[in-house]
Coordinates of C-alpha atoms in Angstrom, one line a residue:
M1 CA -8.8 -20.4 -8.7
K2 CA -11.6 -18.4 -10.4
Y3 CA -14.6 -17.2 -8.4
T4 CA -17.7 -16.7 -10.6
N5 CA -20.1 -17.1 -7.7
V6 CA -18.3 -17.2 -4.4
L7 CA -19.9 -19.2 -1.6
L8 CA -18.6 -19.2 1.9
S9 CA -18.0 -22.5 3.6
S10 CA -19.6 -21.4 6.7
V11 CA -22.6 -19.1 7.6
I12 CA -21.7 -15.7 8.9
V13 CA -23.7 -14.8 11.9
L14 CA -24.8 -11.2 12.2
G15 CA -26.1 -9.5 15.3
S16 CA -29.6 -8.1 14.9
L17 CA -29.6 -4.5 13.8
G18 CA -29.5 -1.6 16.2
T19 CA -30.8 1.7 14.9
L20 CA -28.3 4.6 14.8
S21 CA -29.5 8.1 15.1
T22 CA -26.8 10.6 16.1
A23 CA -29.3 13.4 16.4
S24 CA -31.7 11.6 18.8
S25 CA -29.4 9.4 20.9
S26 CA -26.6 10.3 23.3
L27 CA -25.0 6.8 23.1
H28 CA -21.5 6.7 21.7
T29 CA -21.2 4.4 18.6
S30 CA -19.2 1.8 20.5
D31 CA -21.9 1.7 23.1
K32 CA -24.6 1.2 20.4
I33 CA -22.7 -1.8 19.2
A34 CA -22.4 -3.2 22.7
H35 CA -26.2 -2.7 23.2
I36 CA -27.3 -4.6 20.0
A37 CA -29.8 -7.3 21.0
A38 CA -28.4 -10.8 21.6
N39 CA -30.8 -12.3 19.1
S40 CA -29.0 -13.1 15.8
T41 CA -29.9 -13.6 12.1
S42 CA -27.9 -16.0 9.9
V43 CA -26.8 -14.5 6.6
N44 CA -24.8 -16.4 4.0
S45 CA -23.0 -15.1 0.9
S46 CA -26.1 -15.4 -1.3
T47 CA -27.3 -12.2 0.3
Y48 CA -24.6 -10.3 -1.6
Q49 CA -24.0 -9.3 -5.1
S50 CA -22.0 -11.7 -7.4
I51 CA -18.9 -9.8 -8.6
S52 CA -17.2 -10.8 -11.9
K53 CA -13.5 -11.4 -11.3
F54 CA -10.8 -10.0 -13.5
E55 CA -7.4 -11.7 -13.9
K56 CA -4.3 -9.6 -13.5
T57 CA -0.9 -10.2 -15.3
K58 CA 2.1 -8.0 -15.1
G59 CA 5.0 -7.7 -17.5
S60 CA 8.1 -5.6 -17.8
N61 CA 6.3 -2.7 -19.5
K62 CA 2.6 -3.4 -19.2
I63 CA -0.1 -4.4 -16.7
V64 CA -3.1 -6.3 -18.1
W65 CA -6.5 -7.0 -16.5
R66 CA -8.8 -9.4 -18.3
G67 CA -12.5 -10.0 -17.7
D68 CA -15.1 -11.9 -19.7
D69 CA -15.4 -9.2 -22.4
I70 CA -13.3 -6.4 -21.2
T71 CA -9.5 -6.0 -21.3
I72 CA -7.6 -3.2 -19.6
T73 CA -4.0 -2.7 -20.7
A74 CA -1.8 -0.2 -18.9
N75 CA 1.4 0.6 -20.8
T76 CA 4.2 1.7 -18.6
L77 CA 7.4 3.7 -19.1
K78 CA 10.4 4.5 -17.0
L79 CA 11.3 8.0 -15.9
D80 CA 15.0 7.9 -15.0
A81 CA 14.9 11.4 -13.3
A82 CA 12.1 10.5 -10.9
A83 CA 12.4 9.0 -7.4
D84 CA 12.8 5.2 -7.4
F85 CA 9.3 4.5 -6.3
E86 CA 7.9 6.8 -9.1
Q87 CA 10.2 5.8 -12.0
N88 CA 7.7 3.3 -13.6
I89 CA 4.6 5.2 -14.5
I90 CA 1.5 4.3 -16.5
D91 CA 1.7 6.2 -19.8
T92 CA -1.5 5.0 -21.4
I93 CA -4.5 2.9 -20.4
V94 CA -6.2 1.0 -23.3
V95 CA -9.7 -0.2 -22.6
T96 CA -11.1 -2.9 -25.1
H97 CA -14.7 -4.0 -25.0
G98 CA -15.8 -6.0 -28.1
K99 CA -15.1 -3.8 -31.1
E100 CA -14.8 -0.7 -29.0
K101 CA -11.3 0.5 -28.0
H102 CA -10.5 3.6 -26.0
T103 CA -7.2 5.0 -24.9
L104 CA -6.5 7.3 -21.9
Q105 CA -3.3 9.3 -22.2
T106 CA -2.5 9.0 -18.5
G107 CA 1.1 10.1 -18.9
D108 CA -0.3 13.6 -19.4
F109 CA -2.1 13.5 -16.0
E110 CA -0.8 16.0 -13.4
V111 CA -0.7 13.1 -10.9
K112 CA 1.3 10.2 -12.2
L113 CA -0.2 6.7 -12.0
L114 CA 1.9 3.7 -10.9
D115 CA -0.3 0.6 -11.0
I116 CA -3.9 -0.7 -11.4
S117 CA -5.1 -2.3 -8.2
S118 CA -8.6 -3.5 -9.2
V119 CA -11.2 -3.4 -12.0
A120 CA -15.0 -3.8 -11.9
E121 CA -17.7 -3.5 -14.6
S122 CA -21.2 -2.1 -14.0
P123 CA -24.3 -4.4 -14.2
S124 CA -25.3 -3.0 -17.7
N125 CA -21.7 -3.6 -19.0
E126 CA -21.7 0.0 -20.1
W127 CA -19.2 1.3 -17.5
V128 CA -16.0 0.1 -16.1
A129 CA -14.3 1.2 -12.9
I130 CA -10.5 1.3 -12.7
Q131 CA -8.8 1.8 -9.4
V132 CA -5.3 3.2 -10.0
E133 CA -2.5 3.6 -7.5
K134 CA -0.4 6.8 -7.2
S135 CA 2.5 7.7 -4.9
A136 CA 0.0 8.6 -2.2
G137 CA -3.4 6.9 -2.2
S138 CA -5.4 5.8 -5.2
N139 CA -7.8 7.3 -7.8
L140 CA -11.0 5.8 -9.2
I141 CA -11.6 6.2 -12.9
L142 CA -15.0 5.5 -14.4
M143 CA -15.2 5.0 -18.2
N144 CA -18.2 4.8 -20.4
L145 CA -17.4 1.8 -22.6
K146 CA -19.5 3.1 -25.5
T147 CA -18.2 6.7 -25.7
G148 CA -14.8 6.5 -24.0
N149 CA -15.8 9.4 -21.8
Y150 CA -14.4 9.1 -18.3
T151 CA -14.7 10.6 -14.8
I152 CA -12.1 10.6 -12.1
I153 CA -14.1 10.4 -8.9
N154 CA -11.5 12.1 -6.8
E155 CA -11.5 15.1 -9.1
R156 CA -15.3 15.0 -9.2
L157 CA -15.5 15.3 -5.5
E158 CA -12.9 18.0 -5.3
T159 CA -14.8 20.1 -7.9
A160 CA -17.9 19.7 -5.6
G161 CA -15.8 21.3 -2.8
K162 CA -14.8 18.2 -0.9
Q163 CA -11.4 18.1 0.8
N164 CA -9.0 15.4 1.7
V165 CA -9.9 13.2 -1.3
E166 CA -6.5 11.5 -1.3
T167 CA -7.7 8.0 -1.9
I168 CA -10.6 5.9 -3.0
S169 CA -10.0 2.9 -0.8
S170 CA -13.1 0.7 -1.4
Y171 CA -15.9 0.6 -4.0
N172 CA -18.5 -1.6 -5.8
W173 CA -21.2 -1.2 -8.4
S174 CA -24.8 -1.8 -7.4
P175 CA -26.0 -5.1 -8.9
K176 CA -29.1 -3.4 -10.3
E177 CA -28.1 0.0 -11.5
D178 CA -25.1 1.9 -12.9
I179 CA -24.5 3.5 -9.6
I180 CA -21.3 3.0 -7.6
A181 CA -20.7 3.2 -3.9
F182 CA -17.2 4.1 -2.7
S183 CA -15.2 5.3 0.3
Y184 CA -12.9 8.3 0.1
G185 CA -10.6 10.3 2.3
S186 CA -7.1 10.2 3.8
T187 CA -5.2 7.9 6.1
E188 CA -7.1 9.4 9.0
K189 CA -10.7 9.8 7.8
S190 CA -13.0 7.8 5.6
T191 CA -16.3 9.0 4.1
L192 CA -18.8 7.0 2.0
A193 CA -20.8 8.2 -1.0
I194 CA -22.7 6.9 -4.1
Y195 CA -22.2 8.2 -7.6
D196 CA -25.0 7.9 -10.2
T197 CA -23.6 7.7 -13.7
K198 CA -26.8 8.7 -15.5
K199 CA -27.6 11.7 -13.3
D200 CA -23.9 12.7 -12.7
S201 CA -24.9 13.2 -9.1
V202 CA -23.4 12.1 -5.7
V203 CA -25.3 11.1 -2.6
Y204 CA -23.2 11.3 0.6
L205 CA -24.0 8.7 3.3
P206 CA -24.6 9.9 6.8
R207 CA -21.6 9.3 9.0
A208 CA -22.3 6.8 11.8
T209 CA -19.0 7.8 13.5
N210 CA -15.6 9.1 12.6
Y211 CA -14.4 6.2 10.5
I212 CA -10.6 5.9 10.2
S213 CA -10.8 3.7 7.1
T214 CA -13.2 1.5 5.1
G215 CA -11.9 -1.8 4.0
L216 CA -14.9 -3.3 2.1
I217 CA -18.2 -2.4 0.5
L218 CA -20.7 -5.0 -0.6
W219 CA -24.2 -4.5 -2.0
H220 CA -27.0 -6.8 -1.2
E221 CA -28.2 -8.7 -4.3
N222 CA -31.5 -6.8 -4.3
G223 CA -29.7 -3.5 -4.7
K224 CA -31.8 -2.0 -1.9
S225 CA -29.0 -1.9 0.7
M226 CA -25.3 -2.4 1.2
D227 CA -22.9 -3.4 3.9
Y228 CA -19.5 -1.9 4.6
I229 CA -16.8 -2.6 7.1
S230 CA -15.1 0.4 8.6
E231 CA -12.4 0.9 11.2
Y232 CA -13.3 2.7 14.5
P233 CA -11.5 3.1 16.8
S234 CA -8.0 2.1 15.6
D235 CA -7.6 -1.6 14.7
Q236 CA -11.2 -2.3 15.5
W237 CA -13.7 -3.0 12.7
I238 CA -17.5 -2.7 12.6
L239 CA -20.0 -3.9 10.0
F240 CA -22.5 -1.2 9.0
R241 CA -25.6 -1.4 6.8
Y242 CA -27.0 1.4 4.7
D243 CA -30.6 1.3 3.4
I244 CA -30.9 3.1 0.1
G245 CA -34.7 3.8 0.5
I246 CA -34.7 5.5 3.9
K247 CA -31.0 6.7 3.7
K248 CA -30.2 5.4 7.2
V249 CA -27.1 3.7 8.5
K250 CA -27.2 1.0 11.2
P251 CA -24.3 -0.7 13.0
V252 CA -24.6 -4.5 12.7
K253 CA -21.6 -6.1 14.6
R254 CA -18.0 -6.0 15.4
I255 CA -15.7 -7.8 12.9
T256 CA -12.6 -9.7 13.8
K257 CA -9.6 -9.9 11.4
K258 CA -10.5 -13.6 10.7
E259 CA -14.1 -12.7 9.9
F260 CA -13.0 -9.8 7.7
Q261 CA -11.0 -12.2 5.5
Q262 CA -14.1 -14.3 4.9
W263 CA -16.1 -11.2 3.9
F264 CA -13.2 -10.1 1.6
K265 CA -13.5 -13.3 -0.4
L266 CA -16.7 -11.9 -1.8
D267 CA -14.9 -8.9 -3.3
K268 CA -13.2 -8.3 -6.6
Y269 CA -9.6 -9.2 -6.0
P270 CA -7.8 -10.8 -9.0
A271 CA -8.9 -14.3 -10.1
K272 CA -6.1 -16.9 -9.9

């Protein structure tokens, strides 16, 4: 089933927003969530960006992701001397967009790539994001579809002095600009940031609490704010909202596993 404009069958009810200010309040984050006002606001899926879905197919020696006008082909090869789970690596990634064709020699990368877990194109169709799996965590590659130039976000952050950039677990492009929000970290800590492709600059979101992981990032259709669902404490999920203009994070509500699956339908998992 292909999702071109996903609509949820039911309305998701969000608690009214409670302001978070770690500098001015002594309340613990869990207490802040508990103290959110009882009044609620109904928000349906039309609040969020519409994400084009790519379709994934996998053969014996290649992985292919196809979108409306972009095809990502990862050619794989087997390394007999490697450990079982690292024997099949991606040797090249070929990105085709119209008449443009760019090839990444990923077999030469210091960290070997094992699979492509998701793909997303920017609103201008000038950039594509490719989430690639490695033996521990995942990298996020951003490629300019006109020039073929690319940036590996993990390495970009490490160059800026950030530590524990083991994985990029969640990401999504803004629906209005070629800027991309993503979460990065390790299995114990998650941090969020936004990368601007034109400025080659990164804005780091204020941490509302010590997120363990972030499972989903969705921009509002107007591009002025975004929601993300992070784990804190263990096995408990909270929906947060970030306002781009005032650069503030607010907790919205706790999320059950069942609710999370409904939110996840809006994301970019492979079309079927």
